Amino acid sequence: MSGIFFALEEAHRRFTPMIVLSSSVSVVSGFFIASALSNALGISISGFSLEAQAVLGINMFWIPVLMGICAGISNILILFSYKILKKFSNKLVDFPFTLRIIFIFILTVLIGMLSYNFTGSGHDVVEKIFTGSIVWYMLIIIFAVRCVMTLFSSISGVTGGLFLPTILFGALSASLCAKCIIASGAINQEYYTAMIVIGIAAFLGSAFKTPITAVIFAIEVFGGLNNSMFIVLGVYTSYFILETAGFASINDIVIEHKSGN
């Protein structure tokens, strides 16, 4: 369902029976093919293996609000970083595209030699975040390094995709916020996983300007059905912040930059 709504909210930005039908056929076909390959190869298609999430009480409505604010501010920081890096990357435009690819590749390898957490899809890092095994200062370092590398690669024309990095950025910012709240004694550790799910959904919803997709994605992938209303509150808090600040979605900004070049 999240794939269908992503096509409606982000790609086409309008609802028509034909778009819904074609998106549904594509998603259902992909799901059955992935399931068949999963059974044949013995590989699980589930994105993340999470423990049962604690259900937030109605008196904890302030938690998704804080997570949404954190996600919104983190998104604004990334978009500001994009503008700053774009000024430096304009010098690379004169270089051949092949040389730019080689440069980004070498830079990625060198950074990856420092820590595997700085490279790759970020799936393993998100798994570690859910277990709480990454200390707070490493969360900041990973966020900063991956932010610079992802945006720099995108600006240089060597885009490797933005959806998976966005999930990671959401998890990193959510973990920092959750650790601060738990350390203050305002809430117990048992709610940590639920807070991360809310934070990821809030970050996705505001980054791509796809709030409905973000809510459905969190419920489908992370099993956040029991906290669905809190996820909605977190997503729309973050979305409201980005709308109030006047920022476009990250996809629109990247496409505008590429079309300008």
Tab-separated table of C-alpha atoms in Angstrom:
chain	number	residue	atom	x	y	z
A	1	MET	CA	0.000	0.000	0.000
A	2	SER	CA	2.824	2.404	0.766
A	3	GLY	CA	4.226	1.850	-2.738
A	4	ILE	CA	0.867	2.687	-4.288
A	5	PHE	CA	0.423	5.842	-2.244
A	6	PHE	CA	4.013	6.906	-2.932
A	7	ALA	CA	3.234	6.864	-6.648
A	8	LEU	CA	0.138	8.967	-6.007
A	9	GLU	CA	1.664	11.456	-3.557
A	10	GLU	CA	5.194	11.880	-4.903
A	11	ALA	CA	5.401	10.758	-8.526
A	12	HIS	CA	2.031	11.864	-9.945
A	13	ARG	CA	0.600	14.030	-7.140
A	14	ARG	CA	-2.960	13.343	-8.217
A	15	PHE	CA	-5.492	10.581	-7.730
A	16	THR	CA	-6.992	8.941	-10.817
A	17	PRO	CA	-8.347	5.410	-11.327
A	18	MET	CA	-5.716	4.712	-14.001
A	19	ILE	CA	-2.807	5.702	-11.757
A	20	VAL	CA	-4.199	3.647	-8.876
A	21	LEU	CA	-4.709	0.639	-11.161
A	22	SER	CA	-1.266	0.781	-12.787
A	23	SER	CA	0.466	1.360	-9.447
A	24	SER	CA	-1.453	-1.505	-7.859
A	25	VAL	CA	-0.525	-3.899	-10.668
A	26	SER	CA	3.134	-2.911	-10.356
A	27	VAL	CA	3.207	-3.294	-6.574
A	28	VAL	CA	1.298	-6.588	-6.506
A	29	SER	CA	3.476	-8.054	-9.279
A	30	GLY	CA	6.640	-7.032	-7.473
A	31	PHE	CA	5.359	-8.467	-4.197
A	32	PHE	CA	4.514	-11.868	-5.693
A	33	ILE	CA	7.840	-12.074	-7.544
A	34	ALA	CA	9.762	-11.138	-4.390
A	35	SER	CA	7.782	-13.684	-2.368
A	36	ALA	CA	8.460	-16.415	-4.933
A	37	LEU	CA	12.185	-15.673	-4.966
A	38	SER	CA	12.174	-15.517	-1.171
A	39	ASN	CA	10.675	-18.993	-0.885
A	40	ALA	CA	12.976	-20.399	-3.569
A	41	LEU	CA	16.169	-18.949	-2.110
A	42	GLY	CA	15.220	-19.091	1.554
A	43	ILE	CA	15.701	-15.360	2.034
A	44	SER	CA	13.326	-13.282	4.125
A	45	ILE	CA	11.776	-10.267	2.405
A	46	SER	CA	10.934	-8.523	5.663
A	47	GLY	CA	12.820	-5.262	5.901
A	48	PHE	CA	13.485	-5.225	9.624
A	49	SER	CA	13.119	-7.709	12.473
A	50	LEU	CA	11.760	-5.764	15.418
A	51	GLU	CA	10.617	-6.774	18.850
A	52	ALA	CA	7.044	-6.069	19.915
A	53	GLN	CA	6.565	-2.342	20.401
A	54	ALA	CA	5.184	-0.887	23.601
A	55	VAL	CA	1.864	0.871	23.061
A	56	LEU	CA	1.890	4.547	23.980
A	57	GLY	CA	-0.801	5.833	26.314
A	58	ILE	CA	-3.081	8.741	25.471
A	59	ASN	CA	-1.233	10.876	28.031
A	60	MET	CA	1.951	10.459	25.955
A	61	PHE	CA	0.747	12.533	22.998
A	62	TRP	CA	3.665	14.898	23.583
A	63	ILE	CA	6.136	12.197	22.507
A	64	PRO	CA	5.166	12.124	18.790
A	65	VAL	CA	5.045	15.928	18.846
A	66	LEU	CA	8.656	16.058	20.064
A	67	MET	CA	9.698	13.363	17.582
A	68	GLY	CA	8.010	15.313	14.795
A	69	ILE	CA	9.752	18.530	15.805
A	70	CYS	CA	13.103	16.717	15.885
A	71	ALA	CA	12.454	15.194	12.443
A	72	GLY	CA	11.417	18.560	11.017
A	73	ILE	CA	14.495	20.355	12.351
A	74	SER	CA	16.762	17.543	11.080
A	75	ASN	CA	15.201	17.849	7.628
A	76	ILE	CA	15.786	21.593	7.611
A	77	LEU	CA	19.449	21.051	8.576
A	78	ILE	CA	19.881	18.624	5.677
A	79	LEU	CA	18.263	20.992	3.183
A	80	PHE	CA	20.445	23.872	4.397
A	81	SER	CA	23.482	21.606	4.034
A	82	TYR	CA	22.398	20.853	0.475
A	83	LYS	CA	22.458	24.559	-0.391
A	84	ILE	CA	25.892	25.027	1.178
A	85	LEU	CA	27.410	21.976	-0.535
A	86	LYS	CA	25.916	23.038	-3.855
A	87	LYS	CA	28.123	26.135	-3.856
A	88	PHE	CA	31.274	24.025	-3.461
A	89	SER	CA	30.170	21.355	-5.923
A	90	ASN	CA	29.636	23.868	-8.727
A	91	LYS	CA	33.389	23.688	-9.280
A	92	LEU	CA	33.040	20.001	-10.203
A	93	VAL	CA	30.588	20.676	-13.029
A	94	ASP	CA	33.442	21.489	-15.421
A	95	PHE	CA	34.995	18.065	-14.851
A	96	PRO	CA	33.934	15.119	-17.048
A	97	PHE	CA	31.203	12.952	-15.556
A	98	THR	CA	33.503	9.901	-15.540
A	99	LEU	CA	36.083	11.697	-13.418
A	100	ARG	CA	33.361	12.772	-11.008
A	101	ILE	CA	32.260	9.155	-10.589
A	102	ILE	CA	35.847	8.052	-9.945
A	103	PHE	CA	36.367	10.850	-7.421
A	104	ILE	CA	33.171	10.023	-5.504
A	105	PHE	CA	34.031	6.307	-5.599
A	106	ILE	CA	37.527	6.827	-4.169
A	107	LEU	CA	36.195	9.200	-1.508
A	108	THR	CA	33.508	6.684	-0.513
A	109	VAL	CA	36.067	3.869	-0.244
A	110	LEU	CA	38.372	5.962	1.936
A	111	ILE	CA	35.535	6.956	4.269
A	112	GLY	CA	34.247	3.379	4.331
A	113	MET	CA	37.663	2.202	5.507
A	114	LEU	CA	37.160	4.267	8.665
A	115	SER	CA	33.873	2.559	9.496
A	116	TYR	CA	31.346	0.436	7.610
A	117	ASN	CA	28.637	2.506	9.295
A	118	PHE	CA	29.556	5.362	6.951
A	119	THR	CA	28.805	3.424	3.747
A	120	GLY	CA	26.285	0.985	2.336
A	121	SER	CA	22.502	1.145	2.306
A	122	GLY	CA	22.305	1.889	6.017
A	123	HIS	CA	20.114	-1.129	6.767
A	124	ASP	CA	22.576	-2.582	9.294
A	125	VAL	CA	22.905	0.801	10.982
A	126	VAL	CA	19.124	1.078	11.346
A	127	GLU	CA	19.049	-2.421	12.863
A	128	LYS	CA	21.704	-1.350	15.385
A	129	ILE	CA	19.734	1.796	16.165
A	130	PHE	CA	16.649	-0.255	16.997
A	131	THR	CA	18.698	-2.324	19.444
A	132	GLY	CA	20.171	0.848	20.946
A	133	SER	CA	23.747	-0.365	20.498
A	134	ILE	CA	25.100	2.884	18.995
A	135	VAL	CA	26.214	5.562	21.451
A	136	TRP	CA	24.879	9.096	21.031
A	137	TYR	CA	28.070	10.726	19.743
A	138	MET	CA	28.454	8.077	17.029
A	139	LEU	CA	24.883	8.824	15.937
A	140	ILE	CA	25.905	12.445	15.370
A	141	ILE	CA	29.081	11.471	13.506
A	142	ILE	CA	27.263	8.973	11.267
A	143	PHE	CA	24.538	11.529	10.552
A	144	ALA	CA	27.070	14.222	9.604
A	145	VAL	CA	29.281	11.988	7.429
A	146	ARG	CA	26.420	10.309	5.595
A	147	CYS	CA	24.636	13.621	5.120
A	148	VAL	CA	27.673	15.197	3.470
A	149	MET	CA	28.424	12.155	1.301
A	150	THR	CA	24.820	11.574	0.207
A	151	LEU	CA	24.186	15.210	-0.667
A	152	PHE	CA	27.598	15.698	-2.266
A	153	SER	CA	27.118	12.623	-4.457
A	154	SER	CA	23.660	13.782	-5.461
A	155	ILE	CA	24.808	17.306	-6.281
A	156	SER	CA	27.744	15.960	-8.305
A	157	GLY	CA	25.369	13.902	-10.459
A	158	VAL	CA	26.281	10.535	-8.939
A	159	THR	CA	22.943	9.955	-7.243
A	160	GLY	CA	22.547	6.570	-5.595
A	161	GLY	CA	18.978	7.077	-4.444
A	162	LEU	CA	17.470	9.047	-1.588
A	163	PHE	CA	14.800	6.797	-0.071
A	164	LEU	CA	17.059	4.448	1.926
A	165	PRO	CA	19.325	7.271	3.159
A	166	THR	CA	16.195	9.121	4.275
A	167	ILE	CA	15.117	6.138	6.388
A	168	LEU	CA	18.571	6.112	7.985
A	169	PHE	CA	18.560	9.861	8.647
A	170	GLY	CA	15.145	9.502	10.240
A	171	ALA	CA	16.373	6.671	12.459
A	172	LEU	CA	19.499	8.595	13.485
A	173	SER	CA	17.647	11.779	14.425
A	174	ALA	CA	14.888	9.784	16.147
A	175	SER	CA	17.409	7.806	18.193
A	176	LEU	CA	19.130	10.980	19.379
A	177	CYS	CA	15.802	12.500	20.386
A	178	ALA	CA	14.626	9.288	22.077
A	179	LYS	CA	17.878	8.878	24.017
A	180	CYS	CA	17.601	12.451	25.304
A	181	ILE	CA	13.992	11.965	26.418
A	182	ILE	CA	14.778	8.649	28.128
A	183	ALA	CA	17.903	10.079	29.793
A	184	SER	CA	15.790	12.904	31.235
A	185	GLY	CA	13.637	10.311	32.993
A	186	ALA	CA	10.444	11.490	31.297
A	187	ILE	CA	9.751	8.064	29.798
A	188	ASN	CA	10.866	4.457	30.202
A	189	GLN	CA	13.279	2.571	27.933
A	190	GLU	CA	10.486	0.202	26.833
A	191	TYR	CA	9.071	2.901	24.528
A	192	TYR	CA	12.361	3.389	22.661
A	193	THR	CA	11.455	1.248	19.620
A	194	ALA	CA	8.058	2.893	19.217
A	195	MET	CA	9.712	6.313	19.308
A	196	ILE	CA	12.170	5.331	16.565
A	197	VAL	CA	9.309	4.149	14.341
A	198	ILE	CA	7.475	7.442	14.874
A	199	GLY	CA	10.653	9.395	14.133
A	200	ILE	CA	11.392	7.541	10.895
A	201	ALA	CA	7.826	8.036	9.676
A	202	ALA	CA	7.918	11.727	10.604
A	203	PHE	CA	11.198	12.226	8.761
A	204	LEU	CA	9.979	10.419	5.636
A	205	GLY	CA	6.688	12.281	5.569
A	206	SER	CA	8.293	15.714	5.658
A	207	ALA	CA	11.354	14.930	3.520
A	208	PHE	CA	9.334	13.704	0.543
A	209	LYS	CA	6.133	15.621	1.387
A	210	THR	CA	4.275	12.290	1.447
A	211	PRO	CA	2.561	12.095	4.861
A	212	ILE	CA	0.054	9.375	3.953
A	213	THR	CA	2.781	7.183	2.456
A	214	ALA	CA	4.957	7.656	5.548
A	215	VAL	CA	2.173	6.566	7.896
A	216	ILE	CA	1.328	3.475	5.836
A	217	PHE	CA	5.037	2.632	5.445
A	218	ALA	CA	5.600	2.735	9.208
A	219	ILE	CA	2.624	0.463	9.797
A	220	GLU	CA	3.559	-2.007	7.033
A	221	VAL	CA	7.318	-2.214	7.495
A	222	PHE	CA	7.749	-1.561	11.216
A	223	GLY	CA	4.473	-2.962	12.534
A	224	GLY	CA	3.319	0.276	14.103
A	225	LEU	CA	-0.416	-0.397	13.899
A	226	ASN	CA	-0.991	-0.148	17.657
A	227	ASN	CA	0.624	3.297	17.684
A	228	SER	CA	-0.866	4.436	14.376
A	229	MET	CA	-2.502	7.598	15.734
A	230	PHE	CA	0.767	8.654	17.369
A	231	ILE	CA	2.572	8.023	14.076
A	232	VAL	CA	0.044	10.257	12.308
A	233	LEU	CA	0.608	13.001	14.891
A	234	GLY	CA	4.388	12.789	14.528
A	235	VAL	CA	4.258	12.812	10.721
A	236	TYR	CA	1.980	15.821	10.484
A	237	THR	CA	3.951	17.740	13.111
A	238	SER	CA	7.113	17.329	11.039
A	239	TYR	CA	5.219	18.036	7.814
A	240	PHE	CA	3.781	21.249	9.296
A	241	ILE	CA	7.271	22.457	10.254
A	242	LEU	CA	8.634	21.957	6.730
A	243	GLU	CA	5.579	23.599	5.166
A	244	THR	CA	5.811	26.562	7.541
A	245	ALA	CA	9.524	26.957	6.787
A	246	GLY	CA	8.715	26.982	3.064
A	247	PHE	CA	10.934	24.078	2.001
A	248	ALA	CA	10.161	21.844	-0.963
A	249	SER	CA	10.656	18.074	-0.828
A	250	ILE	CA	14.193	16.751	-1.166
A	251	ASN	CA	13.290	15.096	-4.468
A	252	ASP	CA	12.030	18.390	-5.920
A	253	ILE	CA	15.186	20.208	-4.844
A	254	VAL	CA	17.456	17.566	-6.398
A	255	ILE	CA	15.459	17.484	-9.647
A	256	GLU	CA	15.483	21.286	-9.837
A	257	HIS	CA	19.261	21.308	-9.400
A	258	LYS	CA	19.767	18.704	-12.130
A	259	SER	CA	17.443	20.459	-14.566
A	260	GLY	CA	19.267	23.708	-13.864
A	261	ASN	CA	22.536	22.059	-14.829
